[in-house]
Amino acid sequence: MKSVAERNYLRRMALTVAAYLVLTYLCTWIVHHLHPGRAVIYILALIPTLAVVKMLHNVAVYLQEQKDEYLRRQFVQAILVGITFTLIASSFSDFLVSYDHGRGLPPFTLFTICWVVTGIAQSVQSHRNRVRDEVVA
Amino acid sequence: MKSLLNPRCKGATPARKSYHRAVFRFLTAYMVVLLCSSWFVKHDGAERFYLYFWSLIPAIPIIAMILRMGRYLQEETDEYQKLVRMRAILVGTAALLGALVVDDFLRAFARVNGFRPFVLFAIFASAMAITEAVQSITDRVRDDE
């Protein structure tokens, strides 16, 4: 049974992810079909970040709405796990860029790693919680 | 509120003091490991295996630092301090992901080289530090009032 804060968070996140995908698709389409100048490309690159900022805003709102201290701490821990893996991959990629003729990880890999790992961490946490509940019962 | 203005002052919780000491150690270790790895790659690591090996080593202090951050959140008993750290982590994450997306788009579409190596970690750490500083200034103003 999900709390109101969790339901609100999931709803907001689904909308923001949809907005991110639409904005990314639109920006990609504009770049490939309209061939804008360099200045416009820089502006287009900034547009999808609005959705990213909104994602983090959703997280902040969830942490404010969530009254359960344990769930709040778990959520921050999941984000920390996501950030850890992102920074590890970033450090690895940076090193390769520096010393392997400029070849690092492909674009969008780090962003994907961050959210996927955060999601996996949350799944593991909820699985561990469920096992503990069953043991107590 | 003194603990927020200066983490080393008497008002800082033991968990916070110990966390700051650990972060300082890990940052020093990160700089040393990074320099050592670069030196080894330049002088002895032209082979691909060594290149991948040395590129993974600097990640170890980063892992340790973020694990310590997680442990600090567990150890900290002051709810307000915990909230300040959580906000700083969120702003750091927002700055990191925002920079990542701009960098990815520019690499993919403008065919430009993205940020210089090791800038992303600096962005994350700086954004966290600035957020903590801003929060401590805001708190000081409120205290004065």
Short mmCIF file of C-alpha atoms in Angstrom, two decimals:
data_model
loop_
_atom_site.label_atom_id
_atom_site.label_comp_id
_atom_site.label_asym_id
_atom_site.label_seq_id
_atom_site.Cartn_x
_atom_site.Cartn_y
_atom_site.Cartn_z
CA MET A 1 0.00 0.00 0.00
CA LYS A 2 1.61 3.23 -1.14
CA SER A 3 1.32 6.44 0.88
CA VAL A 4 -0.19 9.62 -0.59
CA ALA A 5 3.30 11.13 -0.88
CA GLU A 6 4.53 8.09 -2.84
CA ARG A 7 1.51 8.13 -5.17
CA ASN A 8 1.97 11.88 -5.82
CA TYR A 9 5.68 11.34 -6.43
CA LEU A 10 5.10 8.53 -8.94
CA ARG A 11 2.44 10.57 -10.78
CA ARG A 12 4.66 13.67 -10.98
CA MET A 13 7.67 11.60 -12.02
CA ALA A 14 5.72 9.83 -14.80
CA LEU A 15 4.61 13.21 -16.19
CA THR A 16 8.13 14.64 -15.98
CA VAL A 17 9.74 11.62 -17.64
CA ALA A 18 7.13 11.86 -20.43
CA ALA A 19 7.96 15.58 -20.80
CA TYR A 20 11.68 14.76 -20.87
CA LEU A 21 11.20 12.18 -23.63
CA VAL A 22 9.02 14.57 -25.69
CA LEU A 23 11.49 17.46 -25.28
CA THR A 24 14.43 15.21 -26.15
CA TYR A 25 12.63 13.89 -29.23
CA LEU A 26 11.66 17.42 -30.33
CA CYS A 27 15.18 18.79 -29.87
CA THR A 28 16.69 15.83 -31.72
CA TRP A 29 14.15 16.23 -34.54
CA ILE A 30 14.89 19.96 -34.87
CA VAL A 31 18.65 19.34 -34.98
CA HIS A 32 18.37 16.56 -37.57
CA HIS A 33 15.73 18.13 -39.84
CA LEU A 34 16.14 21.90 -39.56
CA HIS A 35 19.94 21.95 -39.17
CA PRO A 36 20.06 25.03 -36.91
CA GLY A 37 23.18 27.08 -36.22
CA ARG A 38 25.58 26.45 -33.37
CA ALA A 39 24.00 29.05 -31.05
CA VAL A 40 20.54 27.46 -31.44
CA ILE A 41 22.01 24.00 -30.77
CA TYR A 42 23.40 25.31 -27.48
CA ILE A 43 19.94 26.64 -26.54
CA LEU A 44 18.30 23.34 -27.60
CA ALA A 45 20.76 21.45 -25.41
CA LEU A 46 19.50 23.42 -22.42
CA ILE A 47 15.78 22.69 -22.98
CA PRO A 48 15.72 19.02 -21.81
CA THR A 49 17.58 20.04 -18.64
CA LEU A 50 14.39 21.81 -17.55
CA ALA A 51 12.78 18.36 -17.23
CA VAL A 52 15.82 17.10 -15.32
CA VAL A 53 15.56 20.00 -12.87
CA LYS A 54 11.84 19.22 -12.49
CA MET A 55 12.72 15.56 -11.71
CA LEU A 56 14.93 16.69 -8.84
CA HIS A 57 12.24 19.16 -7.74
CA ASN A 58 9.82 16.20 -7.59
CA VAL A 59 12.28 14.40 -5.35
CA ALA A 60 12.52 17.46 -3.07
CA VAL A 61 8.71 17.76 -2.88
CA TYR A 62 8.46 14.04 -2.04
CA LEU A 63 10.97 14.43 0.78
CA GLN A 64 8.90 17.31 2.17
CA GLU A 65 5.59 15.45 1.86
CA GLN A 66 6.83 12.11 3.16
CA LYS A 67 6.22 12.02 6.90
CA ASP A 68 7.79 8.59 7.48
CA GLU A 69 11.40 9.28 8.53
CA TYR A 70 12.55 5.75 7.61
CA LEU A 71 11.18 5.93 4.05
CA ARG A 72 12.67 9.39 3.62
CA ARG A 73 16.12 8.19 4.64
CA GLN A 74 15.84 5.15 2.38
CA PHE A 75 15.00 7.38 -0.55
CA VAL A 76 18.04 9.60 0.00
CA GLN A 77 20.20 6.47 0.31
CA ALA A 78 18.88 5.22 -3.05
CA ILE A 79 19.81 8.57 -4.65
CA LEU A 80 23.26 8.34 -3.08
CA VAL A 81 23.74 4.88 -4.60
CA GLY A 82 22.69 6.28 -8.01
CA ILE A 83 25.10 9.21 -7.67
CA THR A 84 27.92 6.87 -6.58
CA PHE A 85 27.62 4.76 -9.71
CA THR A 86 27.29 7.88 -11.90
CA LEU A 87 30.47 9.39 -10.45
CA ILE A 88 32.32 6.07 -10.78
CA ALA A 89 31.29 5.81 -14.45
CA SER A 90 32.15 9.50 -14.94
CA SER A 91 35.61 9.07 -13.41
CA PHE A 92 36.21 5.97 -15.57
CA SER A 93 35.01 7.79 -18.71
CA ASP A 94 37.09 10.91 -17.94
CA PHE A 95 40.20 8.82 -17.57
CA LEU A 96 39.59 7.12 -20.90
CA VAL A 97 38.93 10.51 -22.54
CA SER A 98 42.25 11.77 -21.19
CA TYR A 99 44.40 8.80 -22.14
CA ASP A 100 42.56 6.72 -24.76
CA HIS A 101 42.47 9.22 -27.64
CA GLY A 102 39.31 11.00 -26.47
CA ARG A 103 37.01 7.98 -26.38
CA GLY A 104 34.79 7.98 -23.33
CA LEU A 105 31.33 6.54 -22.69
CA PRO A 106 28.67 7.38 -25.32
CA PRO A 107 26.32 10.36 -24.70
CA PHE A 108 23.37 9.78 -22.30
CA THR A 109 25.05 6.75 -20.68
CA LEU A 110 25.77 8.50 -17.37
CA PHE A 111 22.27 9.99 -17.07
CA THR A 112 20.75 6.56 -17.70
CA ILE A 113 23.10 4.91 -15.18
CA CYS A 114 22.06 7.41 -12.49
CA TRP A 115 18.29 6.80 -12.71
CA VAL A 116 18.51 3.06 -13.42
CA VAL A 117 20.80 2.46 -10.43
CA THR A 118 18.58 4.64 -8.19
CA GLY A 119 15.58 2.53 -9.29
CA ILE A 120 17.45 -0.73 -8.65
CA ALA A 121 18.50 0.50 -5.18
CA GLN A 122 14.87 1.29 -4.36
CA SER A 123 13.75 -2.16 -5.53
CA VAL A 124 16.41 -3.84 -3.39
CA GLN A 125 15.35 -1.75 -0.37
CA SER A 126 11.67 -2.61 -0.82
CA HIS A 127 12.56 -6.31 -1.26
CA ARG A 128 14.63 -6.26 1.95
CA ASN A 129 11.79 -4.55 3.80
CA ARG A 130 9.32 -7.18 2.60
CA VAL A 131 11.56 -10.06 3.72
CA ARG A 132 11.92 -8.45 7.17
CA ASP A 133 8.15 -8.02 7.46
CA GLU A 134 7.61 -11.70 6.66
CA VAL A 135 10.22 -12.77 9.20
CA VAL A 136 8.53 -10.62 11.89
CA ALA A 137 5.11 -12.02 10.96
CA MET B 1 22.95 27.17 14.87
CA LYS B 2 26.66 27.69 15.40
CA SER B 3 27.39 24.24 14.04
CA LEU B 4 26.13 25.32 10.65
CA LEU B 5 28.23 28.45 10.53
CA ASN B 6 31.41 26.63 11.30
CA PRO B 7 31.51 22.83 11.28
CA ARG B 8 34.61 22.84 13.50
CA CYS B 9 33.06 24.93 16.25
CA LYS B 10 31.93 23.46 19.54
CA GLY B 11 28.28 23.34 18.43
CA ALA B 12 28.88 20.76 15.67
CA THR B 13 27.53 17.31 16.44
CA PRO B 14 30.12 14.51 16.85
CA ALA B 15 28.71 12.80 13.75
CA ARG B 16 29.25 15.96 11.70
CA LYS B 17 32.81 16.48 12.97
CA SER B 18 33.74 12.91 12.18
CA TYR B 19 32.05 13.19 8.75
CA HIS B 20 34.06 16.32 7.88
CA ARG B 21 37.32 14.67 8.91
CA ALA B 22 36.51 11.64 6.76
CA VAL B 23 35.54 13.75 3.72
CA PHE B 24 38.79 15.70 3.99
CA ARG B 25 40.75 12.42 4.09
CA PHE B 26 38.88 10.97 1.11
CA LEU B 27 39.32 14.14 -0.97
CA THR B 28 43.05 14.08 -0.25
CA ALA B 29 43.15 10.39 -1.17
CA TYR B 30 41.24 11.15 -4.40
CA MET B 31 43.76 13.82 -5.44
CA VAL B 32 46.73 11.55 -4.62
CA VAL B 33 45.26 8.51 -6.40
CA LEU B 34 44.32 10.62 -9.43
CA LEU B 35 47.83 12.03 -9.72
CA CYS B 36 49.41 8.59 -9.20
CA SER B 37 47.13 6.97 -11.80
CA SER B 38 47.93 9.70 -14.34
CA TRP B 39 51.64 9.28 -13.66
CA PHE B 40 51.48 5.49 -14.09
CA VAL B 41 49.47 5.73 -17.31
CA LYS B 42 51.88 8.26 -18.78
CA HIS B 43 54.98 6.33 -17.79
CA ASP B 44 54.03 2.69 -17.71
CA GLY B 45 50.43 2.11 -18.72
CA ALA B 46 50.23 2.36 -22.46
CA GLU B 47 48.73 -1.13 -22.64
CA ARG B 48 44.95 -1.25 -22.74
CA PHE B 49 44.61 -3.53 -19.69
CA TYR B 50 46.60 -1.14 -17.48
CA LEU B 51 44.70 1.82 -18.90
CA TYR B 52 41.36 0.34 -17.80
CA PHE B 53 42.81 -0.72 -14.46
CA TRP B 54 44.17 2.74 -13.65
CA SER B 55 40.98 4.43 -14.82
CA LEU B 56 38.99 2.46 -12.23
CA ILE B 57 41.30 3.17 -9.28
CA PRO B 58 40.35 6.89 -8.76
CA ALA B 59 36.72 5.79 -8.30
CA ILE B 60 37.57 4.06 -5.00
CA PRO B 61 37.85 7.25 -2.87
CA ILE B 62 34.63 8.52 -4.49
CA ILE B 63 32.80 5.33 -3.47
CA ALA B 64 34.23 5.61 0.04
CA MET B 65 33.20 9.26 0.35
CA ILE B 66 29.61 8.67 -0.69
CA LEU B 67 29.33 5.58 1.53
CA ARG B 68 30.53 7.79 4.39
CA MET B 69 27.86 10.35 3.44
CA GLY B 70 25.22 7.60 3.73
CA ARG B 71 26.62 6.51 7.11
CA TYR B 72 26.59 10.12 8.33
CA LEU B 73 22.89 10.39 7.50
CA GLN B 74 22.32 7.30 9.65
CA GLU B 75 24.49 8.53 12.53
CA GLU B 76 23.25 12.13 12.66
CA THR B 77 20.68 12.51 15.41
CA ASP B 78 19.91 16.19 14.75
CA GLU B 79 16.95 16.15 12.33
CA TYR B 80 17.63 19.69 11.13
CA GLN B 81 21.27 18.91 10.28
CA LYS B 82 20.07 15.86 8.39
CA LEU B 83 17.62 17.99 6.38
CA VAL B 84 20.37 20.49 5.49
CA ARG B 85 22.59 17.64 4.20
CA MET B 86 19.72 16.09 2.24
CA ARG B 87 18.97 19.42 0.54
CA ALA B 88 22.65 19.85 -0.32
CA ILE B 89 22.77 16.33 -1.81
CA LEU B 90 19.68 17.07 -3.91
CA VAL B 91 21.07 20.36 -5.25
CA GLY B 92 24.40 18.63 -5.98
CA THR B 93 22.53 15.89 -7.84
CA ALA B 94 20.49 18.47 -9.80
CA ALA B 95 23.65 20.34 -10.82
CA LEU B 96 25.38 17.10 -11.81
CA LEU B 97 22.47 15.76 -13.89
CA GLY B 98 21.78 19.16 -15.50
CA ALA B 99 25.44 19.48 -16.52
CA LEU B 100 25.41 15.86 -17.76
CA VAL B 101 22.39 16.40 -20.02
CA VAL B 102 23.76 19.65 -21.53
CA ASP B 103 27.11 17.92 -22.07
CA ASP B 104 25.47 14.89 -23.70
CA PHE B 105 23.41 17.01 -26.09
CA LEU B 106 26.36 19.13 -27.13
CA ARG B 107 28.49 16.01 -27.70
CA ALA B 108 25.73 14.32 -29.66
CA PHE B 109 24.51 17.24 -31.82
CA ALA B 110 27.09 20.00 -31.91
CA ARG B 111 29.95 17.49 -32.15
CA VAL B 112 31.87 19.53 -29.63
CA ASN B 113 34.05 18.14 -26.88
CA GLY B 114 32.02 18.21 -23.69
CA PHE B 115 33.29 19.34 -20.33
CA ARG B 116 36.93 18.81 -19.58
CA PRO B 117 37.71 15.57 -17.71
CA PHE B 118 36.91 15.48 -13.98
CA VAL B 119 34.73 18.62 -14.15
CA LEU B 120 31.51 16.73 -13.32
CA PHE B 121 32.75 15.59 -9.92
CA ALA B 122 33.85 19.17 -9.20
CA ILE B 123 30.37 20.45 -10.20
CA PHE B 124 28.67 17.97 -7.81
CA ALA B 125 30.97 18.82 -4.88
CA SER B 126 30.85 22.59 -5.48
CA ALA B 127 27.05 22.66 -5.77
CA MET B 128 26.77 20.77 -2.47
CA ALA B 129 29.23 23.09 -0.74
CA ILE B 130 27.51 26.25 -2.06
CA THR B 131 24.08 24.97 -0.96
CA GLU B 132 25.37 24.27 2.55
CA ALA B 133 26.97 27.72 2.69
CA VAL B 134 23.78 29.44 1.49
CA GLN B 135 21.69 27.53 4.03
CA SER B 136 24.05 28.47 6.85
CA ILE B 137 23.92 32.18 5.82
CA THR B 138 20.10 32.04 5.66
CA ASP B 139 20.01 30.50 9.13
CA ARG B 140 22.36 33.15 10.52
CA VAL B 141 20.07 35.91 9.19
CA ARG B 142 17.08 34.22 10.83
CA ASP B 143 18.97 33.86 14.11
CA ASP B 144 19.94 37.54 14.07
CA GLU B 145 16.31 38.52 13.52
#
